[in-house]
Amino acid sequence: MTDVSSLDLRRGARACVVRTTCPYCGVGCGVLAEPDGQGGLKIRGDKAHPANEGKLCSKGSALGDTVALDDRLLAPQVMGREASWGEALDLVAAKFAASIREHGPDSVAMYVSGQLLTEDYYVANKLMKGYVGTANIDTNSRLCMASSVAGHRRAFGTDTVPGLYADWQEADLVVLTGSNLAWCHPVLYQRLAAAKKTRPELKVVTIDPRRTATTDLADFHLAIAPGGDGALFNGLLARIVEAGVVDSDYVARNVSGFPEAVAAAQASDLGMTGLSAEELAAFYQLWIDSEKVVTVYSQGINQSSSGSDKVNAIINCHLATGRIGKPGMGPFSVTGQPNAMGGREVGGLANMLACHLDIEEPAHRDAVQGFWVSPEMPDSPGLKAVDMFRAVEEGRIKALWIISTNPAVSMPEADRVRAAIEGCDFVVVSDITARTDTAQLADVLLPATGWGEKDGTVTNSERMISRQRRVLPAPGAARPDWQIICDVAARMGWGEAFAYDGPAAIFREYAALSGVAGALGRDFDISALAGISDEEYEALAPFCWPQSARKSGGRFFADGHFYTKDNRARMLPITPRAPQSQLSDTYPFRFNTGRVRDHWHTMTRTAKSARLSQHMAEPYLELNPADAAKLGIKPAQLVSVESPAGTAILRAMVSERIGRGEVFAPMHWTGQTASAGRIDALVAANTDPVSGQPESKGSAVRITPFPAAWYGFAIAGEEIMPTSRYWAKARSAKGWRVEMACDADPEDWVGYARGLFNLPEAEVVTLLDPARGIARIAFVAEGQVLAALFAAPEPVAVSRAFLTDQIGAQPDPALMSGRPGSDRPDPGATICACFDIGVNTILAAIREQGLTSVEQIGLALKAGTNCGSCRPELAALLASATPAQAAE
Amino acid sequence: MMAERLVIIGAGMAAGRLLDHLTEEAPGRYDITLINAEPRGTYNRIMLSPVLAGETRYDEIVTHDDAWYARHAITCRFGERVSGIDRAAKRVHAPGGDVPYDHLVIATGSSPVMLPLPGADLAGVIGYRDFEDTEAMIAAASRGGRAVVIGGGLLGLEAAAGLAARGMEVSVVHLMGHLMERQIDPAAGFLLRKALNDRGIRVVCSAVSKEIAGENGHVRALILEGGTELPCDLLVMAVGIRPTTALAKEAGLEVGRGILVDDQLHSSDPAIYALGECVEHDGQLFGLVAPLFDQARVLADVLQGREAAFTPPEVSTKLKVTGCDIFSAGDFAPAETREEIVLSDPARGTYRRLVLEEGRLKGAVFYGDSRDSGWFHDLIRTGADVSALRETLIFGPADPQPLPAPYGGLCSLTA
């Protein structure tokens, strides 16, 4: 009922173009969103937004596909039944209040998200730290950015990103370390690619244990040993000293800790890098010779038990050379979430106060408490994510509120975390859908508004604050997160302190508080905006912080002024450490994790888009051919991956791109999208002792072939709920596509398929080869294909692109053959998600039209001309399709 | 020197093919006399069913007309039934006078089996074999009414479909559990029955005919065991054929179920050959055209002094009933050592079953889609190892499009 009326409301959404910001990665692209009158949105890049100048990646381009209401949570739920807001909020407030009363403020916790807008974050932080009186509020940014924060704070005194995106274009050398930029920050990658095209002298080096799509852009690639970054940059520092390129003047005036850092660097064992002396020498020389150098780093650096040290090893090099805060140079952390930066600024981490103020600094605490006029203020950091869920597990936290994040999937040792949440006395989850692994564990589910329905601000990786604006009405009873938090605060007796009439009011208070921080000598100060009107807030154009009487935007630290007590930057002595999990005969493989091109985090949004679901439509494990051969694993076979913490069943992607002894798995799949694809269940909860960030890329695993009795591929018009040991489902343009496998054959294939698809009546088409274990079963009604299952004892060889297109179509004579008839070309698996161009189409065009460049492919097929995310893959196809020709 | 005299008794399709070879390859070598009980030369008997169904005309299925025989100087003695063979004198007795031979070919074909039911001699009870039978059916159908066909084999169904096409209300009575049980399996039989039902033909399987009731000397109804009465104005018996061997037997040639021949088609008399449906070779009889043509080929060689030997070929069957597309070849009986691949699409009315043994195709039954049947038939005949093709085998020889890189369509990964 609610569903229909909400959709009607959406259809009626006024047709106007709204300037907003993309909710995915930390690039922070401007988006123009326009209701299409069907409940969806037309999406374009905003040419006026400085972060992207009109460009969008495949994920951003497909935002319109993700606003459908089919799986939305539209009303509060209490213990699995629909409830009114009044009942739900009363219960949340009462439970939290009771826990605080009986067990103290530290018995409650909030776990929030880099998806939240700054205003949401601000009130959450204010409620917990200023009113409940606990610092037990942490954010999933702990999982991706905490080491950068710690590194920044140790070096600079504040969590300050010194530079701007423009520096990448002005640099002579951009080093990308621990960053698959092409897939994770595609628009920045395109910016860099464009800069390199204009200025071929701009060199790019990628440092990554894997060869990735990003490597495509690199002048050279260092396939570093996992965990070798600290040693690599220590080696660079030692070489900087040796080469005599230390900026002695800058160091003498603005830096402390230089001798100790250099001594530690010189003591480092470069063997940890796994790189040859020649590779190291070439990289070091290039870095030293390039005055304008930007060292970009991301999760490959952060997600490590020594992530903070790695960050400081990088920053050390920039401080020693004074290459910081000037055009074209500096260390540069790129964030994974749209508002990881905002969360950091507003105090979303358990060890921070608002506005980059320190929780352990009495003057800072007093200032904030005074500003808030709040009753309580914790004087020590709260529990960081991993510790927080340990406390949940141990029953020390009795009431937990999880907002807009999915820790049952994304936390290390995710099975254990899931069990801890399940065992918690009282769990509240605010989200846009009930269909997340975490939401399914909630006692109270609160329907939040999602992207496109809420108003507020976010901060991108270059400190640019942009508005996210509402373009669609809130569906059902959904409310913005800030409002839900304020509602609970009011019911706990603090109504006056949370009486905001909208996000603009929150923003004004926040900006005013940042003025207090600025007065205390902190970097984050946007007090120039403390007085903006609602109208000005509505019209707020993107700007880089700070914005205050003292400073407007720009870079930090060229002037040598840092935010430490003595205003000097700190170089830290770094002793590189290997990943904490030891490899052994039992667990011999280093388990790297990361992202795919077209999915985002736990896929609650991207999985709604058919075009984003085709590129990598199941979870996988990338492993080296030599390892695969040794383990007897063929390409596309399924493998069991086990660590002491958990197991997963993944598709074997056998690839030279990854080194021997290392394996890689993407982190997006959940219990909703795959039977055994929650790869964080395998990740050991080893954390960086400084940042508390888990080492998501360094666990030890073992790999065995999954003993599949059969493999299957299914297509269905309606979503299905397989029960096989392995399944992974993805949306297709006409329904669903599902990979399956199990360790036991069903007794009756037709009956099994009927049950799988829940089609007791439909006409059935069968192809059975019992001796070979082949069963192909399609269901047809009224001349249309409803569903089909293709099963075989080996991975099923069919054209998935062809089959997914058959749903709802008249039964094609070629249907059961699983591939198009010879009269119709098979486009093959989607490479270009924006225009849905398949690999066969591209290869055919290369062959038949003699295409020789990615540009020509674009002209011929449009592939790669929108977001450009697939351009590295197009280049790889060109290389594979064009035999090396003699130069004649 | 005078040409040797070659006399051929019977102008069926096998004899016609023999003459084609001889006139082409050794014109003038033999002085040929062709004697035929039917008052005409060779026509394509297989095409009688389309004639019956009104889809083609008799003159379009004649393969050898008077002009052809004249052109090749063949003496035609049509409409004469040979009454005896004097092997010692090497003479054939015929109403129009004796014919001496140096070489004699008996190609008397077969005749329909007529069940010895009470009333089988009533007017309106016919077999289905030749032009006259076809004419009789066409004539009966022109008066409308009801027909019963006994026999749900190839010929019976073609007769039934032809009569139905000509507007008669037709019932098919079949002794076995499903139609065409020698050529197709029960599943295809079911689809065939459904298709016949759809065009108004009633099919009664597992039915034993008991007697034929008559009225005024004309058939009135067929009565089944159990008492079911099927009223009819025409009753066609199509329960099988029997080699026509009376002449050979009388002449003292060795005859089993058919005239016994060796690999060169010699009968027990070296001057006499037998050819076609009347022969028995290595214990086997022949009713389909392909082996008959093979025999004609061998005999033509033998008669030209060339080495040749007949080996019975793998045969395939196609039912010529428009809209009932059936193909069957090889041995498709289930067995422990055999494996099956079955493609069944009742909605489209198509069915394919392949039977394999030790990686080789042994038999095939197709219903509703007999495309590529020649290819399958070849695989059965040659006994080629099809293990590597197995996954796509049932879809025929069409070169399948390559599955997409990089995993050959084995999973849902693109890169």
Short mmCIF file of N, CA and C in Angstrom, two decimals, chain A residues 446-534:
data_model
loop_
_atom_site.label_atom_id
_atom_site.label_comp_id
_atom_site.label_asym_id
_atom_site.label_seq_id
_atom_site.Cartn_x
_atom_site.Cartn_y
_atom_site.Cartn_z
N LEU A 446 14.56 1.39 11.56
CA LEU A 446 14.03 2.73 11.34
C LEU A 446 14.27 3.12 9.87
N PRO A 447 13.20 3.49 9.17
CA PRO A 447 13.34 3.80 7.74
C PRO A 447 13.94 5.18 7.53
N ALA A 448 15.14 5.20 6.94
CA ALA A 448 15.81 6.48 6.70
C ALA A 448 15.60 6.88 5.24
N THR A 449 15.73 8.15 4.98
CA THR A 449 15.73 8.60 3.60
C THR A 449 17.09 8.27 2.99
N GLY A 450 17.08 8.08 1.68
CA GLY A 450 18.31 7.73 0.99
C GLY A 450 18.80 8.88 0.13
N TRP A 451 19.85 8.59 -0.59
CA TRP A 451 20.38 9.59 -1.52
C TRP A 451 19.28 10.02 -2.47
N GLY A 452 19.22 11.29 -2.73
CA GLY A 452 18.17 11.81 -3.60
C GLY A 452 16.95 12.28 -2.83
N GLU A 453 16.90 11.88 -1.55
CA GLU A 453 15.73 12.25 -0.75
C GLU A 453 16.11 13.14 0.43
N LYS A 454 17.44 13.32 0.61
CA LYS A 454 17.86 14.03 1.81
C LYS A 454 18.74 15.24 1.46
N ASP A 455 18.81 16.13 2.41
CA ASP A 455 19.54 17.38 2.23
C ASP A 455 20.67 17.46 3.23
N GLY A 456 21.80 17.96 2.77
CA GLY A 456 22.90 18.16 3.69
C GLY A 456 24.18 18.41 2.92
N THR A 457 25.30 18.22 3.62
CA THR A 457 26.58 18.46 2.97
C THR A 457 27.49 17.25 3.13
N VAL A 458 28.43 17.13 2.18
CA VAL A 458 29.47 16.11 2.25
C VAL A 458 30.81 16.77 1.93
N THR A 459 31.89 16.14 2.36
CA THR A 459 33.23 16.65 2.06
C THR A 459 33.99 15.60 1.27
N ASN A 460 34.59 16.01 0.18
CA ASN A 460 35.33 15.04 -0.62
C ASN A 460 36.80 14.99 -0.22
N SER A 461 37.59 14.25 -1.00
CA SER A 461 38.97 13.99 -0.61
C SER A 461 39.86 15.22 -0.65
N GLU A 462 39.42 16.27 -1.33
CA GLU A 462 40.24 17.49 -1.37
C GLU A 462 39.62 18.59 -0.49
N ARG A 463 38.88 18.16 0.52
CA ARG A 463 38.28 19.10 1.47
C ARG A 463 37.20 19.96 0.86
N MET A 464 36.61 19.50 -0.23
CA MET A 464 35.55 20.30 -0.85
C MET A 464 34.20 19.89 -0.29
N ILE A 465 33.52 20.89 0.29
CA ILE A 465 32.20 20.65 0.86
C ILE A 465 31.16 20.95 -0.22
N SER A 466 30.31 19.97 -0.49
CA SER A 466 29.26 20.13 -1.50
C SER A 466 27.92 19.76 -0.89
N ARG A 467 26.91 20.32 -1.47
CA ARG A 467 25.56 19.96 -1.04
C ARG A 467 25.09 18.69 -1.69
N GLN A 468 24.50 17.79 -0.89
CA GLN A 468 23.60 16.78 -1.47
C GLN A 468 22.22 17.35 -1.30
N ARG A 469 21.46 17.32 -2.39
CA ARG A 469 20.14 17.94 -2.33
C ARG A 469 19.04 16.93 -2.61
N ARG A 470 17.90 17.23 -2.05
CA ARG A 470 16.75 16.37 -2.25
C ARG A 470 16.17 16.61 -3.63
N VAL A 471 15.87 15.55 -4.32
CA VAL A 471 15.24 15.68 -5.63
C VAL A 471 13.96 14.85 -5.71
N LEU A 472 13.86 13.88 -4.80
CA LEU A 472 12.66 13.01 -4.76
C LEU A 472 12.03 13.10 -3.38
N PRO A 473 10.71 12.94 -3.31
CA PRO A 473 10.08 12.94 -1.99
C PRO A 473 10.46 11.70 -1.21
N ALA A 474 10.45 11.82 0.11
CA ALA A 474 10.75 10.66 0.96
C ALA A 474 9.66 9.61 0.76
N PRO A 475 10.02 8.37 0.57
CA PRO A 475 9.00 7.34 0.38
C PRO A 475 8.43 6.87 1.71
N GLY A 476 7.18 6.52 1.70
CA GLY A 476 6.54 5.97 2.91
C GLY A 476 6.76 6.87 4.09
N ALA A 477 7.16 6.27 5.21
CA ALA A 477 7.35 7.02 6.44
C ALA A 477 8.82 7.40 6.66
N ALA A 478 9.66 7.20 5.63
CA ALA A 478 11.11 7.43 5.82
C ALA A 478 11.40 8.86 6.25
N ARG A 479 12.40 8.98 7.14
CA ARG A 479 12.80 10.31 7.63
C ARG A 479 14.32 10.46 7.49
N PRO A 480 14.78 11.69 7.40
CA PRO A 480 16.24 11.91 7.35
C PRO A 480 16.89 11.46 8.65
N ASP A 481 18.11 11.02 8.56
CA ASP A 481 18.80 10.50 9.75
C ASP A 481 18.90 11.54 10.85
N TRP A 482 19.23 12.79 10.47
CA TRP A 482 19.37 13.81 11.52
C TRP A 482 18.08 13.94 12.32
N GLN A 483 16.98 13.81 11.62
CA GLN A 483 15.70 14.00 12.28
C GLN A 483 15.40 12.83 13.23
N ILE A 484 15.72 11.62 12.76
CA ILE A 484 15.50 10.44 13.60
C ILE A 484 16.32 10.56 14.89
N ILE A 485 17.57 10.98 14.72
CA ILE A 485 18.45 11.10 15.89
C ILE A 485 17.91 12.18 16.84
N CYS A 486 17.49 13.29 16.25
CA CYS A 486 16.94 14.37 17.10
C CYS A 486 15.67 13.93 17.80
N ASP A 487 14.86 13.14 17.09
CA ASP A 487 13.62 12.64 17.69
C ASP A 487 13.92 11.78 18.91
N VAL A 488 14.93 10.92 18.79
CA VAL A 488 15.30 10.07 19.92
C VAL A 488 15.87 10.93 21.06
N ALA A 489 16.72 11.89 20.66
CA ALA A 489 17.30 12.77 21.67
C ALA A 489 16.19 13.48 22.46
N ALA A 490 15.19 13.94 21.72
CA ALA A 490 14.09 14.65 22.38
C ALA A 490 13.39 13.73 23.38
N ARG A 491 13.19 12.47 22.97
CA ARG A 491 12.49 11.53 23.86
C ARG A 491 13.37 11.16 25.06
N MET A 492 14.67 11.38 24.93
CA MET A 492 15.54 11.11 26.07
C MET A 492 15.67 12.35 26.96
N GLY A 493 14.95 13.40 26.61
CA GLY A 493 14.89 14.57 27.48
C GLY A 493 15.74 15.74 27.03
N TRP A 494 16.28 15.67 25.82
CA TRP A 494 17.18 16.73 25.38
C TRP A 494 16.63 17.48 24.16
N GLY A 495 15.34 17.62 24.16
CA GLY A 495 14.67 18.21 23.00
C GLY A 495 15.19 19.57 22.61
N GLU A 496 15.47 20.36 23.60
CA GLU A 496 15.87 21.73 23.32
C GLU A 496 17.19 21.80 22.55
N ALA A 497 18.13 20.95 22.93
CA ALA A 497 19.43 20.96 22.27
C ALA A 497 19.38 20.35 20.87
N PHE A 498 18.29 19.70 20.55
CA PHE A 498 18.18 19.06 19.24
C PHE A 498 16.97 19.56 18.47
N ALA A 499 16.61 20.79 18.73
CA ALA A 499 15.41 21.35 18.10
C ALA A 499 15.78 22.06 16.81
N TYR A 500 16.24 21.32 15.85
CA TYR A 500 16.59 21.91 14.55
C TYR A 500 15.40 21.85 13.63
N ASP A 501 15.27 22.88 12.83
CA ASP A 501 14.15 22.83 11.87
C ASP A 501 14.62 22.34 10.50
N GLY A 502 15.86 21.97 10.42
CA GLY A 502 16.33 21.44 9.14
C GLY A 502 17.84 21.38 9.14
N PRO A 503 18.39 20.80 8.09
CA PRO A 503 19.85 20.65 8.04
C PRO A 503 20.59 21.99 8.02
N ALA A 504 19.96 23.02 7.49
CA ALA A 504 20.64 24.31 7.46
C ALA A 504 20.94 24.80 8.87
N ALA A 505 20.00 24.59 9.77
CA ALA A 505 20.19 25.01 11.16
C ALA A 505 21.34 24.24 11.80
N ILE A 506 21.41 22.96 11.49
CA ILE A 506 22.51 22.15 12.03
C ILE A 506 23.84 22.65 11.47
N PHE A 507 23.83 22.92 10.16
CA PHE A 507 25.05 23.37 9.52
C PHE A 507 25.54 24.68 10.13
N ARG A 508 24.62 25.58 10.42
CA ARG A 508 25.01 26.87 11.01
C ARG A 508 25.67 26.65 12.37
N GLU A 509 25.07 25.75 13.15
CA GLU A 509 25.63 25.48 14.48
C GLU A 509 27.03 24.87 14.35
N TYR A 510 27.13 23.97 13.37
CA TYR A 510 28.41 23.29 13.12
C TYR A 510 29.46 24.31 12.68
N ALA A 511 29.06 25.19 11.77
CA ALA A 511 30.01 26.20 11.28
C ALA A 511 30.45 27.11 12.43
N ALA A 512 29.49 27.43 13.31
CA ALA A 512 29.82 28.28 14.46
C ALA A 512 30.82 27.56 15.38
N LEU A 513 30.57 26.24 15.58
CA LEU A 513 31.48 25.48 16.43
C LEU A 513 32.88 25.41 15.81
N SER A 514 32.92 25.34 14.48
CA SER A 514 34.23 25.29 13.83
C SER A 514 34.99 26.60 14.06
N GLY A 515 34.24 27.67 14.27
CA GLY A 515 34.89 28.94 14.61
C GLY A 515 35.57 28.85 15.97
N VAL A 516 34.93 28.11 16.88
CA VAL A 516 35.54 27.89 18.19
C VAL A 516 36.84 27.11 18.01
N ALA A 517 36.76 26.09 17.13
CA ALA A 517 37.95 25.29 16.87
C ALA A 517 39.05 26.15 16.24
N GLY A 518 38.64 26.98 15.30
CA GLY A 518 39.61 27.86 14.66
C GLY A 518 40.29 28.76 15.67
N ALA A 519 39.48 29.25 16.60
CA ALA A 519 40.04 30.12 17.62
C ALA A 519 41.04 29.38 18.49
N LEU A 520 40.83 28.06 18.60
CA LEU A 520 41.78 27.25 19.37
C LEU A 520 42.98 26.84 18.52
N GLY A 521 43.03 27.36 17.29
CA GLY A 521 44.19 27.13 16.44
C GLY A 521 44.10 25.89 15.58
N ARG A 522 42.89 25.43 15.34
CA ARG A 522 42.73 24.22 14.53
C ARG A 522 42.53 24.59 13.06
N ASP A 523 42.73 23.56 12.22
CA ASP A 523 42.66 23.78 10.77
C ASP A 523 41.23 23.91 10.28
N PHE A 524 40.33 23.09 10.86
CA PHE A 524 38.98 23.05 10.30
C PHE A 524 38.15 24.21 10.83
N ASP A 525 37.95 25.19 10.01
CA ASP A 525 37.21 26.39 10.42
C ASP A 525 36.39 26.87 9.23
N ILE A 526 35.09 26.69 9.33
CA ILE A 526 34.21 27.20 8.27
C ILE A 526 33.26 28.23 8.86
N SER A 527 33.78 28.95 9.83
CA SER A 527 32.91 29.88 10.55
C SER A 527 32.40 31.00 9.69
N ALA A 528 33.01 31.20 8.53
CA ALA A 528 32.49 32.23 7.63
C ALA A 528 31.06 31.92 7.22
N LEU A 529 30.66 30.63 7.38
CA LEU A 529 29.32 30.24 6.96
C LEU A 529 28.35 30.12 8.13
N ALA A 530 28.81 30.52 9.31
CA ALA A 530 27.97 30.32 10.51
C ALA A 530 26.67 31.10 10.43
N GLY A 531 26.65 32.12 9.63
CA GLY A 531 25.44 32.92 9.60
C GLY A 531 24.62 32.76 8.33
N ILE A 532 24.89 31.74 7.57
CA ILE A 532 24.18 31.69 6.27
C ILE A 532 22.70 31.40 6.48
N SER A 533 21.92 31.97 5.62
CA SER A 533 20.46 31.80 5.70
C SER A 533 20.09 30.45 5.10
N ASP A 534 18.85 30.05 5.33
CA ASP A 534 18.36 28.81 4.71
C ASP A 534 18.52 28.88 3.20
#
